[in-house]
PDB file of C-alpha atoms in Angstrom:
ATOM      1  CA  MET A   8       0.000   0.000   0.000  1.00  0.00           C
ATOM      2  CA  SER A   9       1.443   3.387  -1.032  1.00  0.00           C
ATOM      3  CA  ALA A  10       1.476   6.525   1.132  1.00  0.00           C
ATOM      4  CA  TYR A  11       0.694  10.104   0.140  1.00  0.00           C
ATOM      5  CA  THR A  12       1.959  12.912   2.366  1.00  0.00           C
ATOM      6  CA  ILE A  13       1.117  16.615   2.639  1.00  0.00           C
ATOM      7  CA  VAL A  14       3.654  18.838   4.406  1.00  0.00           C
ATOM      8  CA  VAL A  15       2.036  21.653   6.400  1.00  0.00           C
ATOM      9  CA  PRO A  16       4.791  24.238   7.028  1.00  0.00           C
ATOM     10  CA  ASP A  17       2.588  26.405   9.265  1.00  0.00           C
ATOM     11  CA  SER A  18       2.423  24.741  12.699  1.00  0.00           C
ATOM     12  CA  LYS A  19      -0.578  26.868  13.751  1.00  0.00           C
ATOM     13  CA  ALA A  20      -2.519  25.751  10.668  1.00  0.00           C
ATOM     14  CA  LEU A  21      -1.652  22.125  11.427  1.00  0.00           C
ATOM     15  CA  CYS A  22      -2.905  22.515  14.996  1.00  0.00           C
ATOM     16  CA  ARG A  23      -6.185  23.965  13.684  1.00  0.00           C
ATOM     17  CA  ILE A  24      -6.614  21.075  11.251  1.00  0.00           C
ATOM     18  CA  CYS A  25      -5.998  18.450  13.933  1.00  0.00           C
ATOM     19  CA  GLY A  26      -7.885  20.173  16.757  1.00  0.00           C
ATOM     20  CA  THR A  27      -7.852  19.313  20.441  1.00  0.00           C
ATOM     21  CA  ASN A  28      -7.089  15.596  20.874  1.00  0.00           C
ATOM     22  CA  ASP A  29      -7.280  15.264  17.054  1.00  0.00           C
ATOM     23  CA  ARG A  30     -11.028  15.980  17.174  1.00  0.00           C
ATOM     24  CA  ASN A  31     -11.042  17.866  13.870  1.00  0.00           C
ATOM     25  CA  LEU A  32      -8.849  15.265  12.200  1.00  0.00           C
ATOM     26  CA  LYS A  33     -11.463  12.655  13.145  1.00  0.00           C
ATOM     27  CA  LEU A  34     -14.143  14.764  11.388  1.00  0.00           C
ATOM     28  CA  ILE A  35     -12.030  14.777   8.232  1.00  0.00           C
ATOM     29  CA  GLU A  36     -11.396  11.023   8.486  1.00  0.00           C
ATOM     30  CA  ASP A  37     -15.127  10.330   8.839  1.00  0.00           C
ATOM     31  CA  PHE A  38     -15.871  12.555   5.840  1.00  0.00           C
ATOM     32  CA  LEU A  39     -13.270  10.877   3.620  1.00  0.00           C
ATOM     33  CA  GLY A  40     -13.738   7.367   4.993  1.00  0.00           C
ATOM     34  CA  ILE A  41      -9.980   6.767   5.303  1.00  0.00           C
ATOM     35  CA  PRO A  42      -7.527   7.046   8.238  1.00  0.00           C
ATOM     36  CA  ILE A  43      -5.181  10.038   8.315  1.00  0.00           C
ATOM     37  CA  PHE A  44      -1.847   9.932  10.120  1.00  0.00           C
ATOM     38  CA  ALA A  45      -0.273  13.053  11.661  1.00  0.00           C
ATOM     39  CA  CYS A  46       3.456  13.039  12.324  1.00  0.00           C
ATOM     40  CA  GLY A  47       5.472  16.182  12.937  1.00  0.00           C
ATOM     41  CA  ASN A  48       4.333  18.704  10.324  1.00  0.00           C
ATOM     42  CA  GLU A  49       3.020  16.023   7.953  1.00  0.00           C
ATOM     43  CA  LEU A  50      -0.410  14.571   7.225  1.00  0.00           C
ATOM     44  CA  SER A  51      -0.470  11.324   5.288  1.00  0.00           C
ATOM     45  CA  VAL A  52      -2.744   8.542   4.096  1.00  0.00           C
ATOM     46  CA  GLU A  53      -1.912   5.006   3.038  1.00  0.00           C
ATOM     47  CA  GLU A  54      -4.264   4.341   0.176  1.00  0.00           C
ATOM     48  CA  GLU A  55      -4.131   2.661  -3.238  1.00  0.00           C
ATOM     49  CA  ASP A  56      -7.306   4.309  -4.549  1.00  0.00           C
ATOM     50  CA  ALA A  57      -6.238   7.349  -6.613  1.00  0.00           C
ATOM     51  CA  ASP A  58      -9.657   9.007  -6.158  1.00  0.00           C
ATOM     52  CA  ALA A  59      -9.377   8.712  -2.365  1.00  0.00           C
ATOM     53  CA  VAL A  60      -5.905  10.292  -2.438  1.00  0.00           C
ATOM     54  CA  ARG A  61      -7.182  13.081  -4.706  1.00  0.00           C
ATOM     55  CA  ARG A  62     -10.068  13.792  -2.328  1.00  0.00           C
ATOM     56  CA  PHE A  63      -7.665  13.839   0.653  1.00  0.00           C
ATOM     57  CA  ARG A  64      -5.374  16.339  -1.086  1.00  0.00           C
ATOM     58  CA  PHE A  65      -8.292  18.500  -2.186  1.00  0.00           C
ATOM     59  CA  VAL A  66      -9.923  18.595   1.273  1.00  0.00           C
ATOM     60  CA  ILE A  67      -6.684  19.450   3.084  1.00  0.00           C
ATOM     61  CA  ASP A  68      -5.755  22.102   0.491  1.00  0.00           C
ATOM     62  CA  SER A  69      -9.254  23.612   0.783  1.00  0.00           C
ATOM     63  CA  ILE A  70      -8.993  23.741   4.576  1.00  0.00           C
ATOM     64  CA  LEU A  71      -5.553  25.371   4.382  1.00  0.00           C
ATOM     65  CA  ASP A  72      -6.956  27.870   1.877  1.00  0.00           C
ATOM     66  CA  GLU A  73      -9.809  28.721   4.242  1.00  0.00           C
ATOM     67  CA  ILE A  74      -7.484  29.023   7.246  1.00  0.00           C
ATOM     68  CA  ALA A  75      -5.317  31.474   5.280  1.00  0.00           C
ATOM     69  CA  GLN A  76      -8.385  33.665   4.605  1.00  0.00           C
ATOM     70  CA  ASP A  77     -10.052  33.258   8.017  1.00  0.00           C
ATOM     71  CA  PRO A  78     -10.061  36.512  10.027  1.00  0.00           C
ATOM     72  CA  GLY A  79     -10.815  34.583  13.220  1.00  0.00           C
ATOM     73  CA  GLU A  80     -14.611  34.655  12.961  1.00  0.00           C
ATOM     74  CA  LEU A  81     -15.009  30.873  13.256  1.00  0.00           C
ATOM     75  CA  SER A  82     -13.843  28.297  15.769  1.00  0.00           C
ATOM     76  CA  ASP A  83     -11.543  25.639  14.342  1.00  0.00           C
ATOM     77  CA  SER A  84     -14.304  23.026  14.475  1.00  0.00           C
ATOM     78  CA  ASP A  85     -16.830  25.308  12.722  1.00  0.00           C
ATOM     79  CA  LEU A  86     -14.288  26.172  10.034  1.00  0.00           C
ATOM     80  CA  ILE A  87     -13.556  22.500   9.331  1.00  0.00           C
ATOM     81  CA  GLN A  88     -17.252  21.598   9.270  1.00  0.00           C
ATOM     82  CA  SER A  89     -18.008  24.530   6.951  1.00  0.00           C
ATOM     83  CA  VAL A  90     -15.413  23.317   4.423  1.00  0.00           C
ATOM     84  CA  LEU A  91     -16.582  19.695   4.630  1.00  0.00           C
ATOM     85  CA  LYS A  92     -20.251  20.670   4.277  1.00  0.00           C
ATOM     86  CA  SER A  93     -19.478  22.718   1.164  1.00  0.00           C
ATOM     87  CA  GLN A  94     -17.957  19.603  -0.415  1.00  0.00           C
ATOM     88  CA  CYS A  95     -20.886  17.247   0.143  1.00  0.00           C
ATOM     89  CA  PRO A  96     -22.007  15.966  -3.285  1.00  0.00           C
ATOM     90  CA  GLY A  97     -25.359  17.075  -4.620  1.00  0.00           C
ATOM     91  CA  PRO A  98     -28.206  14.816  -5.783  1.00  0.00           C
ATOM     92  CA  GLY A  99     -27.141  12.310  -8.423  1.00  0.00           C
ATOM     93  CA  ARG A 100     -23.435  13.086  -7.971  1.00  0.00           C
ATOM     94  CA  THR A 101     -20.610  11.358  -6.149  1.00  0.00           C
ATOM     95  CA  SER A 102     -17.791  12.839  -4.098  1.00  0.00           C
ATOM     96  CA  ALA A 103     -15.383  11.796  -6.838  1.00  0.00           C
ATOM     97  CA  ASP A 104     -17.451  13.725  -9.431  1.00  0.00           C
ATOM     98  CA  ASP A 105     -17.483  16.901  -7.341  1.00  0.00           C
ATOM     99  CA  HIS A 106     -13.827  16.758  -6.357  1.00  0.00           C
ATOM    100  CA  ALA A 107     -12.801  16.254  -9.981  1.00  0.00           C
ATOM    101  CA  PHE A 108     -14.964  19.229 -11.032  1.00  0.00           C
ATOM    102  CA  PHE A 109     -13.551  21.439  -8.260  1.00  0.00           C
ATOM    103  CA  GLU A 110      -9.962  20.389  -9.002  1.00  0.00           C
ATOM    104  CA  GLN A 111     -10.449  21.059 -12.709  1.00  0.00           C
ATOM    105  CA  ASN A 112     -11.684  24.582 -11.915  1.00  0.00           C
ATOM    106  CA  SER A 113      -9.100  25.502  -9.308  1.00  0.00           C
ATOM    107  CA  ILE A 114      -6.929  28.546 -10.019  1.00  0.00           C
ATOM    108  CA  MET A 115      -3.147  28.434  -9.845  1.00  0.00           C
ATOM    109  CA  VAL A 116      -1.693  31.930 -10.013  1.00  0.00           C
ATOM    110  CA  PRO A 117       2.074  31.895 -10.713  1.00  0.00           C
ATOM    111  CA  GLY A 118       3.933  33.143  -7.646  1.00  0.00           C
ATOM    112  CA  ALA A 119       0.798  32.856  -5.515  1.00  0.00           C
ATOM    113  CA  ILE A 120       0.836  32.201  -1.803  1.00  0.00           C
ATOM    114  CA  ARG A 121      -1.479  29.233  -2.395  1.00  0.00           C
ATOM    115  CA  LYS A 122      -3.651  27.516  -4.969  1.00  0.00           C
ATOM    116  CA  VAL A 123      -7.237  28.770  -4.975  1.00  0.00           C
ATOM    117  CA  TYR A 124     -10.033  26.212  -4.918  1.00  0.00           C
ATOM    118  CA  PRO A 125     -13.729  26.986  -5.465  1.00  0.00           C
ATOM    119  CA  ARG A 126     -15.615  26.172  -2.289  1.00  0.00           C
ATOM    120  CA  THR A 127     -19.045  25.456  -3.791  1.00  0.00           C
ATOM    121  CA  ARG A 128     -20.348  24.054  -7.041  1.00  0.00           C
ATOM    122  CA  GLY A 129     -21.659  27.518  -7.942  1.00  0.00           C
ATOM    123  CA  GLN A 130     -18.169  28.958  -7.533  1.00  0.00           C
ATOM    124  CA  ALA A 131     -16.648  26.135  -9.610  1.00  0.00           C
ATOM    125  CA  SER A 132     -19.236  26.844 -12.310  1.00  0.00           C
ATOM    126  CA  LEU A 133     -18.215  30.532 -12.296  1.00  0.00           C
ATOM    127  CA  VAL A 134     -14.545  29.627 -12.868  1.00  0.00           C
ATOM    128  CA  SER A 135     -15.545  27.229 -15.651  1.00  0.00           C
ATOM    129  CA  LYS A 136     -17.544  29.971 -17.390  1.00  0.00           C
ATOM    130  CA  MET A 137     -14.667  32.449 -17.089  1.00  0.00           C
ATOM    131  CA  ARG A 138     -12.403  29.976 -18.872  1.00  0.00           C
ATOM    132  CA  LYS A 139     -14.851  29.446 -21.763  1.00  0.00           C
ATOM    133  CA  ASN A 140     -16.311  32.918 -22.402  1.00  0.00           C
ATOM    134  CA  ASP A 141     -15.025  36.405 -23.169  1.00  0.00           C
ATOM    135  CA  ILE A 142     -17.643  38.150 -21.017  1.00  0.00           C
ATOM    136  CA  VAL A 143     -18.924  36.724 -17.736  1.00  0.00           C
ATOM    137  CA  ILE A 144     -21.511  38.357 -15.492  1.00  0.00           C
ATOM    138  CA  ALA A 145     -21.463  37.046 -11.912  1.00  0.00           C
ATOM    139  CA  GLU A 146     -24.453  38.118  -9.835  1.00  0.00           C
ATOM    140  CA  GLY A 147     -24.865  37.024  -6.241  1.00  0.00           C
ATOM    141  CA  PRO A 148     -24.886  37.953  -2.553  1.00  0.00           C
ATOM    142  CA  ALA A 149     -22.048  39.340  -0.487  1.00  0.00           C
ATOM    143  CA  GLY A 150     -19.537  36.700   0.559  1.00  0.00           C
ATOM    144  CA  SER A 151     -20.215  34.346  -2.352  1.00  0.00           C
ATOM    145  CA  GLY A 152     -16.657  34.754  -3.660  1.00  0.00           C
ATOM    146  CA  LYS A 153     -17.533  36.260  -7.039  1.00  0.00           C
ATOM    147  CA  THR A 154     -15.107  39.208  -6.904  1.00  0.00           C
ATOM    148  CA  PHE A 155     -12.316  37.146  -5.322  1.00  0.00           C
ATOM    149  CA  LEU A 156     -12.504  34.427  -7.993  1.00  0.00           C
ATOM    150  CA  CYS A 157     -12.611  36.999 -10.810  1.00  0.00           C
ATOM    151  CA  ILE A 158      -9.508  38.691  -9.385  1.00  0.00           C
ATOM    152  CA  CYS A 159      -7.706  35.334  -9.138  1.00  0.00           C
ATOM    153  CA  GLU A 160      -8.581  34.373 -12.714  1.00  0.00           C
ATOM    154  CA  ALA A 161      -7.480  37.812 -13.966  1.00  0.00           C
ATOM    155  CA  LEU A 162      -4.136  37.406 -12.178  1.00  0.00           C
ATOM    156  CA  ARG A 163      -3.725  33.930 -13.666  1.00  0.00           C
ATOM    157  CA  LEU A 164      -4.352  35.288 -17.168  1.00  0.00           C
ATOM    158  CA  LEU A 165      -1.872  38.132 -16.642  1.00  0.00           C
ATOM    159  CA  LEU A 166       0.929  36.099 -15.062  1.00  0.00           C
ATOM    160  CA  THR A 167       0.642  33.308 -17.644  1.00  0.00           C
ATOM    161  CA  ARG A 168       0.840  36.021 -20.353  1.00  0.00           C
ATOM    162  CA  LYS A 169      -2.607  35.349 -21.784  1.00  0.00           C
ATOM    163  CA  VAL A 170      -3.252  39.105 -21.388  1.00  0.00           C
ATOM    164  CA  SER A 171      -0.877  42.031 -20.955  1.00  0.00           C
ATOM    165  CA  GLY A 172      -2.732  43.951 -18.254  1.00  0.00           C
ATOM    166  CA  ILE A 173      -5.548  44.091 -15.717  1.00  0.00           C
ATOM    167  CA  VAL A 174      -8.032  46.964 -15.581  1.00  0.00           C
ATOM    168  CA  LEU A 175     -10.106  47.398 -12.415  1.00  0.00           C
ATOM    169  CA  THR A 176     -13.125  49.676 -12.486  1.00  0.00           C
ATOM    170  CA  ARG A 177     -16.360  50.339 -10.657  1.00  0.00           C
ATOM    171  CA  PRO A 178     -19.022  53.045 -10.525  1.00  0.00           C
ATOM    172  CA  VAL A 179     -18.235  55.684  -7.915  1.00  0.00           C
ATOM    173  CA  VAL A 180     -21.521  55.518  -6.017  1.00  0.00           C
ATOM    174  CA  GLU A 181     -21.709  55.995  -2.256  1.00  0.00           C
ATOM    175  CA  ALA A 182     -23.645  53.431  -0.208  1.00  0.00           C
ATOM    176  CA  GLY A 183     -26.411  55.524   1.285  1.00  0.00           C
ATOM    177  CA  GLU A 184     -24.228  58.291   2.735  1.00  0.00           C
ATOM    178  CA  SER A 185     -22.225  61.205   1.403  1.00  0.00           C
ATOM    179  CA  LEU A 186     -18.467  61.059   1.880  1.00  0.00           C
ATOM    180  CA  GLY A 187     -18.080  64.663   0.758  1.00  0.00           C
ATOM    181  CA  PHE A 188     -14.880  65.919  -0.856  1.00  0.00           C
ATOM    182  CA  LEU A 189     -12.021  63.394  -0.872  1.00  0.00           C
ATOM    183  CA  PRO A 190      -8.511  64.930  -0.931  1.00  0.00           C
ATOM    184  CA  GLY A 191      -5.591  63.690  -3.019  1.00  0.00           C
ATOM    185  CA  ASP A 192      -4.945  62.661  -6.605  1.00  0.00           C
ATOM    186  CA  LEU A 193      -7.217  60.370  -8.641  1.00  0.00           C
ATOM    187  CA  HIS A 194      -5.646  57.182  -7.260  1.00  0.00           C
ATOM    188  CA  GLU A 195      -6.086  58.385  -3.665  1.00  0.00           C
ATOM    189  CA  LYS A 196      -9.691  59.419  -4.308  1.00  0.00           C
ATOM    190  CA  LEU A 197     -10.470  55.977  -5.771  1.00  0.00           C
ATOM    191  CA  ASP A 198      -8.661  54.010  -3.082  1.00  0.00           C
ATOM    192  CA  PRO A 199     -11.672  53.633  -0.710  1.00  0.00           C
ATOM    193  CA  TYR A 200     -13.747  52.263  -3.593  1.00  0.00           C
ATOM    194  CA  THR A 201     -11.154  49.848  -4.981  1.00  0.00           C
ATOM    195  CA  ARG A 202      -9.716  48.661  -1.658  1.00  0.00           C
ATOM    196  CA  PRO A 203     -11.748  45.386  -1.687  1.00  0.00           C
ATOM    197  CA  LEU A 204     -10.198  44.515  -5.072  1.00  0.00           C
ATOM    198  CA  TYR A 205      -6.681  45.057  -3.776  1.00  0.00           C
ATOM    199  CA  ASP A 206      -7.477  43.123  -0.595  1.00  0.00           C
ATOM    200  CA  ALA A 207      -8.420  40.167  -2.808  1.00  0.00           C
ATOM    201  CA  MET A 208      -5.136  40.453  -4.720  1.00  0.00           C
ATOM    202  CA  ASN A 209      -3.101  40.685  -1.524  1.00  0.00           C
ATOM    203  CA  ALA A 210      -4.793  37.514  -0.269  1.00  0.00           C
ATOM    204  CA  VAL A 211      -3.291  35.627  -3.218  1.00  0.00           C
ATOM    205  CA  LEU A 212      -0.013  37.388  -4.090  1.00  0.00           C
ATOM    206  CA  PRO A 213       2.602  38.960  -1.798  1.00  0.00           C
ATOM    207  CA  ARG A 214       1.994  42.699  -1.435  1.00  0.00           C
ATOM    208  CA  GLU A 215       5.300  43.540  -3.103  1.00  0.00           C
ATOM    209  CA  SER A 216       4.236  41.565  -6.197  1.00  0.00           C
ATOM    210  CA  VAL A 217       0.983  43.533  -6.450  1.00  0.00           C
ATOM    211  CA  ALA A 218       2.898  46.806  -6.003  1.00  0.00           C
ATOM    212  CA  ARG A 219       5.319  45.763  -8.752  1.00  0.00           C
ATOM    213  CA  LEU A 220       2.429  45.116 -11.167  1.00  0.00           C
ATOM    214  CA  GLN A 221       1.185  48.648 -10.479  1.00  0.00           C
ATOM    215  CA  GLU A 222       4.623  50.181 -10.955  1.00  0.00           C
ATOM    216  CA  ASN A 223       5.063  48.350 -14.285  1.00  0.00           C
ATOM    217  CA  GLY A 224       1.731  49.634 -15.577  1.00  0.00           C
ATOM    218  CA  MET A 225       0.254  46.126 -15.771  1.00  0.00           C
ATOM    219  CA  LEU A 226      -2.411  46.892 -13.178  1.00  0.00           C
ATOM    220  CA  GLU A 227      -4.659  49.895 -13.761  1.00  0.00           C
ATOM    221  CA  THR A 228      -7.468  51.346 -11.676  1.00  0.00           C
ATOM    222  CA  ALA A 229      -9.952  53.747 -13.229  1.00  0.00           C
ATOM    223  CA  PRO A 230     -13.467  55.023 -12.474  1.00  0.00           C
ATOM    224  CA  LEU A 231     -16.129  53.736 -14.832  1.00  0.00           C
ATOM    225  CA  ALA A 232     -16.683  57.221 -16.258  1.00  0.00           C
ATOM    226  CA  TYR A 233     -13.115  57.170 -17.626  1.00  0.00           C
ATOM    227  CA  MET A 234     -13.833  54.084 -19.763  1.00  0.00           C
ATOM    228  CA  ARG A 235     -15.739  56.054 -22.428  1.00  0.00           C
ATOM    229  CA  GLY A 236     -13.899  56.228 -25.742  1.00  0.00           C
ATOM    230  CA  ARG A 237     -11.358  53.547 -24.849  1.00  0.00           C
ATOM    231  CA  THR A 238     -10.733  50.171 -26.487  1.00  0.00           C
ATOM    232  CA  LEU A 239      -9.448  47.652 -23.939  1.00  0.00           C
ATOM    233  CA  SER A 240      -7.302  45.143 -25.827  1.00  0.00           C
ATOM    234  CA  SER A 241      -5.314  42.203 -24.423  1.00  0.00           C
ATOM    235  CA  SER A 242      -6.653  42.906 -20.949  1.00  0.00           C
ATOM    236  CA  ALA A 243      -8.563  41.235 -18.164  1.00  0.00           C
ATOM    237  CA  VAL A 244     -11.146  43.867 -17.219  1.00  0.00           C
ATOM    238  CA  ILE A 245     -13.125  43.650 -13.979  1.00  0.00           C
ATOM    239  CA  LEU A 246     -16.204  45.782 -13.312  1.00  0.00           C
ATOM    240  CA  ASP A 247     -17.102  45.457  -9.637  1.00  0.00           C
ATOM    241  CA  GLU A 248     -20.294  46.641  -7.890  1.00  0.00           C
ATOM    242  CA  ALA A 249     -22.005  46.592 -11.281  1.00  0.00           C
ATOM    243  CA  GLN A 250     -25.460  46.775  -9.688  1.00  0.00           C
ATOM    244  CA  ASN A 251     -24.768  50.526  -9.353  1.00  0.00           C
ATOM    245  CA  THR A 252     -24.350  51.123 -13.082  1.00  0.00           C
ATOM    246  CA  SER A 253     -27.099  52.572 -15.205  1.00  0.00           C
ATOM    247  CA  ARG A 254     -28.160  50.816 -18.423  1.00  0.00           C
ATOM    248  CA  GLU A 255     -26.252  53.435 -20.439  1.00  0.00           C
ATOM    249  CA  GLN A 256     -23.085  52.937 -18.389  1.00  0.00           C
ATOM    250  CA  MET A 257     -23.273  49.160 -18.752  1.00  0.00           C
ATOM    251  CA  LYS A 258     -23.679  49.404 -22.525  1.00  0.00           C
ATOM    252  CA  MET A 259     -20.749  51.815 -22.706  1.00  0.00           C
ATOM    253  CA  PHE A 260     -18.574  49.487 -20.650  1.00  0.00           C
ATOM    254  CA  LEU A 261     -19.427  46.308 -22.551  1.00  0.00           C
ATOM    255  CA  THR A 262     -18.620  47.934 -25.876  1.00  0.00           C
ATOM    256  CA  ARG A 263     -15.064  48.723 -24.700  1.00  0.00           C
ATOM    257  CA  LEU A 264     -14.122  45.045 -25.236  1.00  0.00           C
ATOM    258  CA  GLY A 265     -11.101  44.816 -27.533  1.00  0.00           C
ATOM    259  CA  GLU A 266      -9.119  42.049 -29.217  1.00  0.00           C
ATOM    260  CA  GLY A 267      -7.797  39.353 -26.865  1.00  0.00           C
ATOM    261  CA  SER A 268      -9.599  40.708 -23.799  1.00  0.00           C
ATOM    262  CA  LYS A 269     -11.889  39.215 -21.176  1.00  0.00           C
ATOM    263  CA  MET A 270     -14.471  41.046 -19.088  1.00  0.00           C
ATOM    264  CA  PHE A 271     -15.652  39.906 -15.664  1.00  0.00           C
ATOM    265  CA  ILE A 272     -18.630  41.788 -14.219  1.00  0.00           C
ATOM    266  CA  THR A 273     -19.722  41.309 -10.601  1.00  0.00           C
ATOM    267  CA  GLY A 274     -22.565  42.681  -8.541  1.00  0.00           C
ATOM    268  CA  ASP A 275     -25.323  42.046  -6.021  1.00  0.00           C
ATOM    269  CA  LEU A 276     -28.845  43.040  -7.077  1.00  0.00           C
ATOM    270  CA  THR A 277     -29.977  43.203  -3.441  1.00  0.00           C
ATOM    271  CA  GLN A 278     -27.576  46.084  -2.713  1.00  0.00           C
ATOM    272  CA  ILE A 279     -28.423  48.730  -5.322  1.00  0.00           C
ATOM    273  CA  ASP A 280     -27.554  52.325  -4.340  1.00  0.00           C
ATOM    274  CA  LEU A 281     -29.019  54.013  -7.430  1.00  0.00           C
ATOM    275  CA  PRO A 282     -31.988  56.411  -7.280  1.00  0.00           C
ATOM    276  CA  ARG A 283     -35.240  54.445  -7.095  1.00  0.00           C
ATOM    277  CA  ARG A 284     -36.409  55.100 -10.661  1.00  0.00           C
ATOM    278  CA  VAL A 285     -33.065  54.211 -12.293  1.00  0.00           C
ATOM    279  CA  LYS A 286     -32.919  50.601 -13.477  1.00  0.00           C
ATOM    280  CA  SER A 287     -29.693  48.819 -12.654  1.00  0.00           C
ATOM    281  CA  GLY A 288     -27.452  48.139 -15.646  1.00  0.00           C
ATOM    282  CA  LEU A 289     -26.587  44.770 -14.094  1.00  0.00           C
ATOM    283  CA  SER A 290     -30.229  43.733 -13.933  1.00  0.00           C
ATOM    284  CA  ASP A 291     -30.793  44.912 -17.491  1.00  0.00           C
ATOM    285  CA  ALA A 292     -27.699  43.112 -18.808  1.00  0.00           C
ATOM    286  CA  THR A 293     -28.566  39.762 -17.208  1.00  0.00           C
ATOM    287  CA  GLU A 294     -31.949  39.913 -18.953  1.00  0.00           C
ATOM    288  CA  ARG A 295     -30.808  41.384 -22.264  1.00  0.00           C
ATOM    289  CA  LEU A 296     -27.634  39.337 -22.852  1.00  0.00           C
ATOM    290  CA  ALA A 297     -28.815  35.880 -21.793  1.00  0.00           C
ATOM    291  CA  GLY A 298     -28.179  33.312 -24.514  1.00  0.00           C
ATOM    292  CA  ILE A 299     -25.661  35.347 -26.529  1.00  0.00           C
ATOM    293  CA  GLU A 300     -22.681  33.247 -27.593  1.00  0.00           C
ATOM    294  CA  GLY A 301     -19.466  34.256 -25.833  1.00  0.00           C
ATOM    295  CA  ILE A 302     -21.338  35.765 -22.872  1.00  0.00           C
ATOM    296  CA  ALA A 303     -22.083  33.716 -19.742  1.00  0.00           C
ATOM    297  CA  ILE A 304     -24.258  34.704 -16.798  1.00  0.00           C
ATOM    298  CA  CYS A 305     -23.615  33.051 -13.445  1.00  0.00           C
ATOM    299  CA  HIS A 306     -26.144  33.451 -10.636  1.00  0.00           C
ATOM    300  CA  LEU A 307     -24.752  32.657  -7.189  1.00  0.00           C
ATOM    301  CA  ASP A 308     -27.052  32.266  -4.189  1.00  0.00           C
ATOM    302  CA  PRO A 309     -26.819  32.181  -0.365  1.00  0.00           C
ATOM    303  CA  GLU A 310     -25.628  28.554  -0.522  1.00  0.00           C
ATOM    304  CA  ASP A 311     -22.458  29.860  -2.215  1.00  0.00           C
ATOM    305  CA  VAL A 312     -21.670  32.237   0.666  1.00  0.00           C
ATOM    306  CA  VAL A 313     -18.413  31.127   2.288  1.00  0.00           C
ATOM    307  CA  ARG A 314     -17.505  34.237   4.301  1.00  0.00           C
ATOM    308  CA  SER A 315     -19.172  33.097   7.520  1.00  0.00           C
ATOM    309  CA  PRO A 316     -22.239  30.979   8.428  1.00  0.00           C
ATOM    310  CA  LEU A 317     -23.603  34.097  10.130  1.00  0.00           C
ATOM    311  CA  VAL A 318     -23.459  36.080   6.847  1.00  0.00           C
ATOM    312  CA  LYS A 319     -25.520  33.352   5.166  1.00  0.00           C
ATOM    313  CA  ARG A 320     -28.156  33.574   7.916  1.00  0.00           C
ATOM    314  CA  ILE A 321     -28.254  37.396   7.615  1.00  0.00           C
ATOM    315  CA  ILE A 322     -28.793  37.171   3.835  1.00  0.00           C
ATOM    316  CA  ASN A 323     -31.586  34.626   4.291  1.00  0.00           C
ATOM    317  CA  ALA A 324     -33.252  36.862   6.914  1.00  0.00           C
ATOM    318  CA  TYR A 325     -33.294  39.831   4.535  1.00  0.00           C
ATOM    319  CA  GLU A 326     -34.546  37.649   1.665  1.00  0.00           C
ATOM    320  CA  ASP A 327     -37.442  36.452   3.858  1.00  0.00           C
ATOM    321  CA  GLU A 328     -38.375  40.091   4.567  1.00  0.00           C
ATOM    322  CA  THR A 329     -38.272  40.920   0.835  1.00  0.00           C
ATOM    323  CA  HIS A 330     -40.587  38.007   0.040  1.00  0.00           C
ATOM    324  CA  GLU A 331     -43.034  39.130   2.716  1.00  0.00           C
ATOM    325  CA  GLU A 332     -43.126  42.699   1.331  1.00  0.00           C
ATOM    326  CA  SER A 333     -43.793  41.473  -2.203  1.00  0.00           C
TER     327      SER A 333
END
């Protein structure tokens, strides 16, 4: 019988995986149906079945990925159970089917701190659509990973030289309050709006690598209004918070697509900050562009939320209120 070993260089992460008296490790063993041996900073299995080894590697990598992103909101046990629950196969599918699909749609960014795995089938479907289409619209609730996965795929395209630059943009719309005059140059004025995009990049690449991309002109940030008249060629272009675009802005943005470029559009239709009588460009685009070849629309839902179990419950509570009002 052959052994497969994963080296966990971070001792704190290894302690979180194992848990007190190996309680968490037992949860993982029960989920996989195979014994796992911990020795020093290594986790290993003795298994001939290639699918079982693949599932072991995928589960441990996913847990390490989640630990790296975890801000401390969850206990170790809750974090492990959240990852395992997200990997339970759906009706008519097997664990092997799901793990193969997730592995196929993982994102390896050259020079990255870690490999990025989709945590839900909806997220894996989003990555698959980004690989196959030039324009992808990802609509879904906060915490569903849509912006993070788009950033990771854009970085992969750039650092594997599929594109020559990344353009980040979003409508400059304030969320229900006026920030007043913001001092500084254009980059400093935009920083509060684009900070979530840079946070996502810094979660994958070392900060100095992100700074180097900016210095080399390979990473550009611009307000949506500055897109008019441009042709964006050989670029991965991300429009974030697209629910706050008007129909005219969305049309303008979509028609900027140039040769060899990809566009990823993200937004949440439950968090629109436009005036009441202005229809969201994101809502209009998902209706108008459905079925057009080369354009894919991916709808994520509360089951794809991986930020925290509490966020999922909050989203469901607000959805219940919306249904009651209608």
